[in-house]
């Protein structure tokens, strides 16, 4: 089982969008049993709050199932549980390390580092542009899946 945790600042816009798009990709590729996928925040700002309507609307528009995730903060224990901790932007990486400590096992990545054009994913909480967020996240997730398939034998079809 590959355990993936997506992380952003509030855990209501970008990281739940990544969680649900990735769950959808995994399901469509028949890989559901091989993954455990969740998302979390670095801040305490939105703890307990549901997925932002901008993310919910975009997922609905793309026919992607949006579950009932409520925002939670990443913990030190998450670092032990998850194999991949995937941040949306550079500042998330800094904040994650403040909470979990040094990335001794090199589990912390930035989503768009898996794309051909590494960059941050802008926060739609500020930009209001959930279409751009969706495109950026999709690009990163496709690169991530490709990376996993090359690396992890449990994802190969024989
Ligand atoms: P997210 O967006 O990190 O993509 O979930 C944000 C949501 C809420 C806040 C900041 C960013 N906030 O400050 O409450």
PDB file of C-alpha atoms and ligand atoms in Angstrom:
ATOM      1  CA  UNK A   1       0.000   0.000   0.000  1.00  0.00           C
ATOM      2  CA  UNK A   2       1.356   3.411  -0.999  1.00  0.00           C
ATOM      3  CA  UNK A   3       0.326   6.095   1.488  1.00  0.00           C
ATOM      4  CA  UNK A   4       0.086   9.647   0.177  1.00  0.00           C
ATOM      5  CA  UNK A   5      -0.686  12.816   2.154  1.00  0.00           C
ATOM      6  CA  UNK A   6      -1.330  16.069   0.272  1.00  0.00           C
ATOM      7  CA  UNK A   7      -0.630  19.220   2.262  1.00  0.00           C
ATOM      8  CA  UNK A   8      -1.424  22.925   1.872  1.00  0.00           C
ATOM      9  CA  UNK A   9      -1.900  25.871   4.208  1.00  0.00           C
ATOM     10  CA  UNK A  10      -5.587  25.572   5.087  1.00  0.00           C
ATOM     11  CA  UNK A  11      -6.588  22.061   3.863  1.00  0.00           C
ATOM     12  CA  UNK A  12      -9.808  23.384   2.361  1.00  0.00           C
ATOM     13  CA  UNK A  13      -8.773  24.393  -1.217  1.00  0.00           C
ATOM     14  CA  UNK A  14      -5.650  22.846  -2.819  1.00  0.00           C
ATOM     15  CA  UNK A  15      -4.811  19.735  -0.808  1.00  0.00           C
ATOM     16  CA  UNK A  16      -8.364  18.317  -0.746  1.00  0.00           C
ATOM     17  CA  UNK A  17      -8.577  19.069  -4.483  1.00  0.00           C
ATOM     18  CA  UNK A  18      -5.373  17.035  -4.975  1.00  0.00           C
ATOM     19  CA  UNK A  19      -6.729  14.295  -2.688  1.00  0.00           C
ATOM     20  CA  UNK A  20      -9.959  13.874  -4.653  1.00  0.00           C
ATOM     21  CA  UNK A  21      -8.423  14.196  -8.130  1.00  0.00           C
ATOM     22  CA  UNK A  22      -5.784  11.611  -7.200  1.00  0.00           C
ATOM     23  CA  UNK A  23      -8.415   9.265  -5.711  1.00  0.00           C
ATOM     24  CA  UNK A  24     -10.333   9.582  -8.994  1.00  0.00           C
ATOM     25  CA  UNK A  25      -7.212   8.853 -11.100  1.00  0.00           C
ATOM     26  CA  UNK A  26      -6.354   5.855  -8.944  1.00  0.00           C
ATOM     27  CA  UNK A  27      -9.905   4.500  -9.196  1.00  0.00           C
ATOM     28  CA  UNK A  28     -10.065   4.957 -12.983  1.00  0.00           C
ATOM     29  CA  UNK A  29      -6.770   3.079 -13.319  1.00  0.00           C
ATOM     30  CA  UNK A  30      -8.010   0.181 -11.180  1.00  0.00           C
ATOM     31  CA  UNK A  31      -5.420   0.872  -8.495  1.00  0.00           C
ATOM     32  CA  UNK A  32      -7.773   1.645  -5.603  1.00  0.00           C
ATOM     33  CA  UNK A  33      -6.565  -1.145  -3.333  1.00  0.00           C
ATOM     34  CA  UNK A  34      -2.974  -0.056  -3.674  1.00  0.00           C
ATOM     35  CA  UNK A  35      -3.281   3.423  -2.187  1.00  0.00           C
ATOM     36  CA  UNK A  36      -4.230   5.186   1.016  1.00  0.00           C
ATOM     37  CA  UNK A  37      -4.774   8.905   0.284  1.00  0.00           C
ATOM     38  CA  UNK A  38      -5.501  11.804   2.650  1.00  0.00           C
ATOM     39  CA  UNK A  39      -4.825  15.547   2.999  1.00  0.00           C
ATOM     40  CA  UNK A  40      -3.886  17.944   5.798  1.00  0.00           C
ATOM     41  CA  UNK A  41      -3.077  21.564   6.655  1.00  0.00           C
ATOM     42  CA  UNK A  42      -0.003  23.244   8.053  1.00  0.00           C
ATOM     43  CA  UNK A  43      -2.059  25.963   9.768  1.00  0.00           C
ATOM     44  CA  UNK A  44      -4.789  25.669  12.390  1.00  0.00           C
ATOM     45  CA  UNK A  45      -6.909  28.332  10.658  1.00  0.00           C
ATOM     46  CA  UNK A  46      -9.556  26.085   9.059  1.00  0.00           C
ATOM     47  CA  UNK A  47      -9.467  22.987  11.299  1.00  0.00           C
ATOM     48  CA  UNK A  48     -12.795  21.145  11.202  1.00  0.00           C
ATOM     49  CA  UNK A  49     -14.078  23.107   8.205  1.00  0.00           C
ATOM     50  CA  UNK A  50     -15.390  21.413   5.041  1.00  0.00           C
ATOM     51  CA  UNK A  51     -13.893  21.582   1.544  1.00  0.00           C
ATOM     52  CA  UNK A  52     -14.124  25.131   0.079  1.00  0.00           C
ATOM     53  CA  UNK A  53     -17.024  25.636  -2.344  1.00  0.00           C
ATOM     54  CA  UNK A  54     -14.562  26.703  -5.087  1.00  0.00           C
ATOM     55  CA  UNK A  55     -12.860  23.295  -4.926  1.00  0.00           C
ATOM     56  CA  UNK A  56     -16.180  21.486  -4.548  1.00  0.00           C
ATOM     57  CA  UNK A  57     -17.669  23.274  -7.594  1.00  0.00           C
ATOM     58  CA  UNK A  58     -14.622  22.598  -9.763  1.00  0.00           C
ATOM     59  CA  UNK A  59     -14.595  18.902  -8.854  1.00  0.00           C
ATOM     60  CA  UNK A  60     -18.315  18.667  -9.593  1.00  0.00           C
ATOM     61  CA  UNK A  61     -17.777  20.369 -12.968  1.00  0.00           C
ATOM     62  CA  UNK A  62     -15.103  17.767 -13.782  1.00  0.00           C
ATOM     63  CA  UNK A  63     -17.309  14.882 -12.587  1.00  0.00           C
ATOM     64  CA  UNK A  64     -14.915  14.024  -9.806  1.00  0.00           C
ATOM     65  CA  UNK A  65     -16.378  12.749  -6.577  1.00  0.00           C
ATOM     66  CA  UNK A  66     -15.790  15.055  -3.632  1.00  0.00           C
ATOM     67  CA  UNK A  67     -16.015  13.348  -0.241  1.00  0.00           C
ATOM     68  CA  UNK A  68     -16.713  14.903   3.136  1.00  0.00           C
ATOM     69  CA  UNK A  69     -13.178  15.703   4.233  1.00  0.00           C
ATOM     70  CA  UNK A  70     -12.840  18.239   7.012  1.00  0.00           C
ATOM     71  CA  UNK A  71      -9.628  20.152   7.536  1.00  0.00           C
ATOM     72  CA  UNK A  72      -7.066  18.719   9.931  1.00  0.00           C
ATOM     73  CA  UNK A  73      -3.516  19.682  10.784  1.00  0.00           C
ATOM     74  CA  UNK A  74      -0.546  17.497   9.858  1.00  0.00           C
ATOM     75  CA  UNK A  75       1.048  15.753  12.864  1.00  0.00           C
ATOM     76  CA  UNK A  76       4.443  14.256  13.635  1.00  0.00           C
ATOM     77  CA  UNK A  77       2.773  10.857  13.476  1.00  0.00           C
ATOM     78  CA  UNK A  78       1.738  11.495   9.849  1.00  0.00           C
ATOM     79  CA  UNK A  79       5.423  11.556   8.985  1.00  0.00           C
ATOM     80  CA  UNK A  80       5.722   7.956  10.231  1.00  0.00           C
ATOM     81  CA  UNK A  81       2.489   6.786   8.591  1.00  0.00           C
ATOM     82  CA  UNK A  82       2.787   8.257   5.084  1.00  0.00           C
ATOM     83  CA  UNK A  83       5.288   7.366   2.332  1.00  0.00           C
ATOM     84  CA  UNK A  84       4.796  10.592   0.369  1.00  0.00           C
ATOM     85  CA  UNK A  85       3.990  13.973   1.889  1.00  0.00           C
ATOM     86  CA  UNK A  86       3.230  16.277  -0.994  1.00  0.00           C
ATOM     87  CA  UNK A  87       3.190  20.044  -0.592  1.00  0.00           C
ATOM     88  CA  UNK A  88       1.612  22.570  -2.938  1.00  0.00           C
ATOM     89  CA  UNK A  89       4.262  25.279  -2.551  1.00  0.00           C
ATOM     90  CA  UNK A  90       7.694  25.974  -1.107  1.00  0.00           C
ATOM     91  CA  UNK A  91       6.323  27.649   2.037  1.00  0.00           C
ATOM     92  CA  UNK A  92       4.295  24.503   2.826  1.00  0.00           C
ATOM     93  CA  UNK A  93       7.548  22.503   2.801  1.00  0.00           C
ATOM     94  CA  UNK A  94       9.078  24.889   5.358  1.00  0.00           C
ATOM     95  CA  UNK A  95       5.961  24.723   7.555  1.00  0.00           C
ATOM     96  CA  UNK A  96       5.682  20.919   7.314  1.00  0.00           C
ATOM     97  CA  UNK A  97       9.284  20.539   8.493  1.00  0.00           C
ATOM     98  CA  UNK A  98       8.568  22.863  11.422  1.00  0.00           C
ATOM     99  CA  UNK A  99       5.864  20.433  12.540  1.00  0.00           C
ATOM    100  CA  UNK A 100       7.327  17.008  11.708  1.00  0.00           C
ATOM    101  CA  UNK A 101      11.035  17.816  12.073  1.00  0.00           C
ATOM    102  CA  UNK A 102      13.809  17.065   9.592  1.00  0.00           C
ATOM    103  CA  UNK A 103      12.833  15.112   6.499  1.00  0.00           C
ATOM    104  CA  UNK A 104      15.178  12.246   7.429  1.00  0.00           C
ATOM    105  CA  UNK A 105      13.535   9.724   5.130  1.00  0.00           C
ATOM    106  CA  UNK A 106      13.104  12.180   2.240  1.00  0.00           C
ATOM    107  CA  UNK A 107       9.336  11.811   2.108  1.00  0.00           C
ATOM    108  CA  UNK A 108       8.472  15.475   1.536  1.00  0.00           C
ATOM    109  CA  UNK A 109       7.993  16.611  -2.058  1.00  0.00           C
ATOM    110  CA  UNK A 110       6.463  19.564  -3.889  1.00  0.00           C
ATOM    111  CA  UNK A 111       3.712  18.466  -6.283  1.00  0.00           C
ATOM    112  CA  UNK A 112       4.904  20.331  -9.358  1.00  0.00           C
ATOM    113  CA  UNK A 113       8.444  18.983  -8.910  1.00  0.00           C
ATOM    114  CA  UNK A 114       6.922  15.916 -10.590  1.00  0.00           C
ATOM    115  CA  UNK A 115       6.104  18.016 -13.687  1.00  0.00           C
ATOM    116  CA  UNK A 116       8.381  19.231 -16.468  1.00  0.00           C
ATOM    117  CA  UNK A 117       7.957  22.771 -15.198  1.00  0.00           C
ATOM    118  CA  UNK A 118       8.567  22.799 -11.402  1.00  0.00           C
ATOM    119  CA  UNK A 119       6.810  25.675  -9.630  1.00  0.00           C
ATOM    120  CA  UNK A 120       4.445  26.491  -6.777  1.00  0.00           C
ATOM    121  CA  UNK A 121       0.682  26.092  -6.998  1.00  0.00           C
ATOM    122  CA  UNK A 122      -0.848  29.498  -6.313  1.00  0.00           C
ATOM    123  CA  UNK A 123      -3.376  29.642  -3.486  1.00  0.00           C
ATOM    124  CA  UNK A 124      -6.930  30.034  -4.863  1.00  0.00           C
ATOM    125  CA  UNK A 125      -7.990  31.320  -1.439  1.00  0.00           C
ATOM    126  CA  UNK A 126      -6.214  34.490  -2.591  1.00  0.00           C
ATOM    127  CA  UNK A 127      -6.387  34.243  -6.417  1.00  0.00           C
ATOM    128  CA  UNK A 128      -9.978  32.967  -6.657  1.00  0.00           C
ATOM    129  CA  UNK A 129      -8.874  30.990  -9.728  1.00  0.00           C
ATOM    130  CA  UNK A 130      -9.875  27.389  -9.069  1.00  0.00           C
ATOM    131  CA  UNK A 131      -9.624  26.514 -12.798  1.00  0.00           C
ATOM    132  CA  UNK A 132      -5.895  27.266 -12.750  1.00  0.00           C
ATOM    133  CA  UNK A 133      -5.516  25.357  -9.471  1.00  0.00           C
ATOM    134  CA  UNK A 134      -7.186  22.338 -11.067  1.00  0.00           C
ATOM    135  CA  UNK A 135      -4.930  22.435 -14.160  1.00  0.00           C
ATOM    136  CA  UNK A 136      -1.767  22.790 -12.058  1.00  0.00           C
ATOM    137  CA  UNK A 137      -2.752  20.020  -9.653  1.00  0.00           C
ATOM    138  CA  UNK A 138      -3.703  17.681 -12.517  1.00  0.00           C
ATOM    139  CA  UNK A 139      -0.345  18.310 -14.198  1.00  0.00           C
ATOM    140  CA  UNK A 140       1.502  17.526 -10.964  1.00  0.00           C
ATOM    141  CA  UNK A 141      -0.534  14.407 -10.236  1.00  0.00           C
ATOM    142  CA  UNK A 142       0.020  12.989 -13.718  1.00  0.00           C
ATOM    143  CA  UNK A 143       3.765  13.441 -13.243  1.00  0.00           C
ATOM    144  CA  UNK A 144       3.559  11.901  -9.780  1.00  0.00           C
ATOM    145  CA  UNK A 145       1.680   8.844 -11.056  1.00  0.00           C
ATOM    146  CA  UNK A 146       4.208   8.389 -13.857  1.00  0.00           C
ATOM    147  CA  UNK A 147       7.032   8.623 -11.302  1.00  0.00           C
ATOM    148  CA  UNK A 148       5.365   6.035  -9.054  1.00  0.00           C
ATOM    149  CA  UNK A 149       4.774   3.625 -11.903  1.00  0.00           C
ATOM    150  CA  UNK A 150       8.450   3.720 -12.859  1.00  0.00           C
ATOM    151  CA  UNK A 151       9.556   3.349  -9.269  1.00  0.00           C
ATOM    152  CA  UNK A 152       7.103   1.046  -7.567  1.00  0.00           C
ATOM    153  CA  UNK A 153       6.690  -2.542  -8.754  1.00  0.00           C
ATOM    154  CA  UNK A 154       3.293  -2.923  -7.015  1.00  0.00           C
ATOM    155  CA  UNK A 155       1.778  -0.576  -9.630  1.00  0.00           C
ATOM    156  CA  UNK A 156       3.029  -2.506 -12.640  1.00  0.00           C
ATOM    157  CA  UNK A 157       0.625  -4.688 -14.524  1.00  0.00           C
ATOM    158  CA  UNK A 158       2.186  -7.994 -15.570  1.00  0.00           C
TER     159      UNK A 158
HETATM  160  P1  LIG B   1      -5.514  26.221   0.910  1.00  0.00           P
HETATM  161  O1  LIG B   1      -6.115  27.709   0.916  1.00  0.00           O
HETATM  162  O2  LIG B   1      -4.175  26.291   1.641  1.00  0.00           O
HETATM  163  O3  LIG B   1      -5.323  25.868  -0.529  1.00  0.00           O
HETATM  164  O4  LIG B   1      -6.524  25.349   1.621  1.00  0.00           O
HETATM  165  C1  LIG B   1      -6.268  28.459   2.093  1.00  0.00           C
HETATM  166  C2  LIG B   1      -7.431  28.352   2.832  1.00  0.00           C
HETATM  167  C3  LIG B   1      -7.597  29.106   3.976  1.00  0.00           C
HETATM  168  C4  LIG B   1      -6.603  29.970   4.379  1.00  0.00           C
HETATM  169  C5  LIG B   1      -5.439  30.069   3.642  1.00  0.00           C
HETATM  170  C6  LIG B   1      -5.273  29.319   2.515  1.00  0.00           C
HETATM  171  N1  LIG B   1      -6.786  30.765   5.543  1.00  0.00           N
HETATM  172  O5  LIG B   1      -5.907  31.574   5.870  1.00  0.00           O
HETATM  173  O6  LIG B   1      -7.805  30.611   6.246  1.00  0.00           O
END
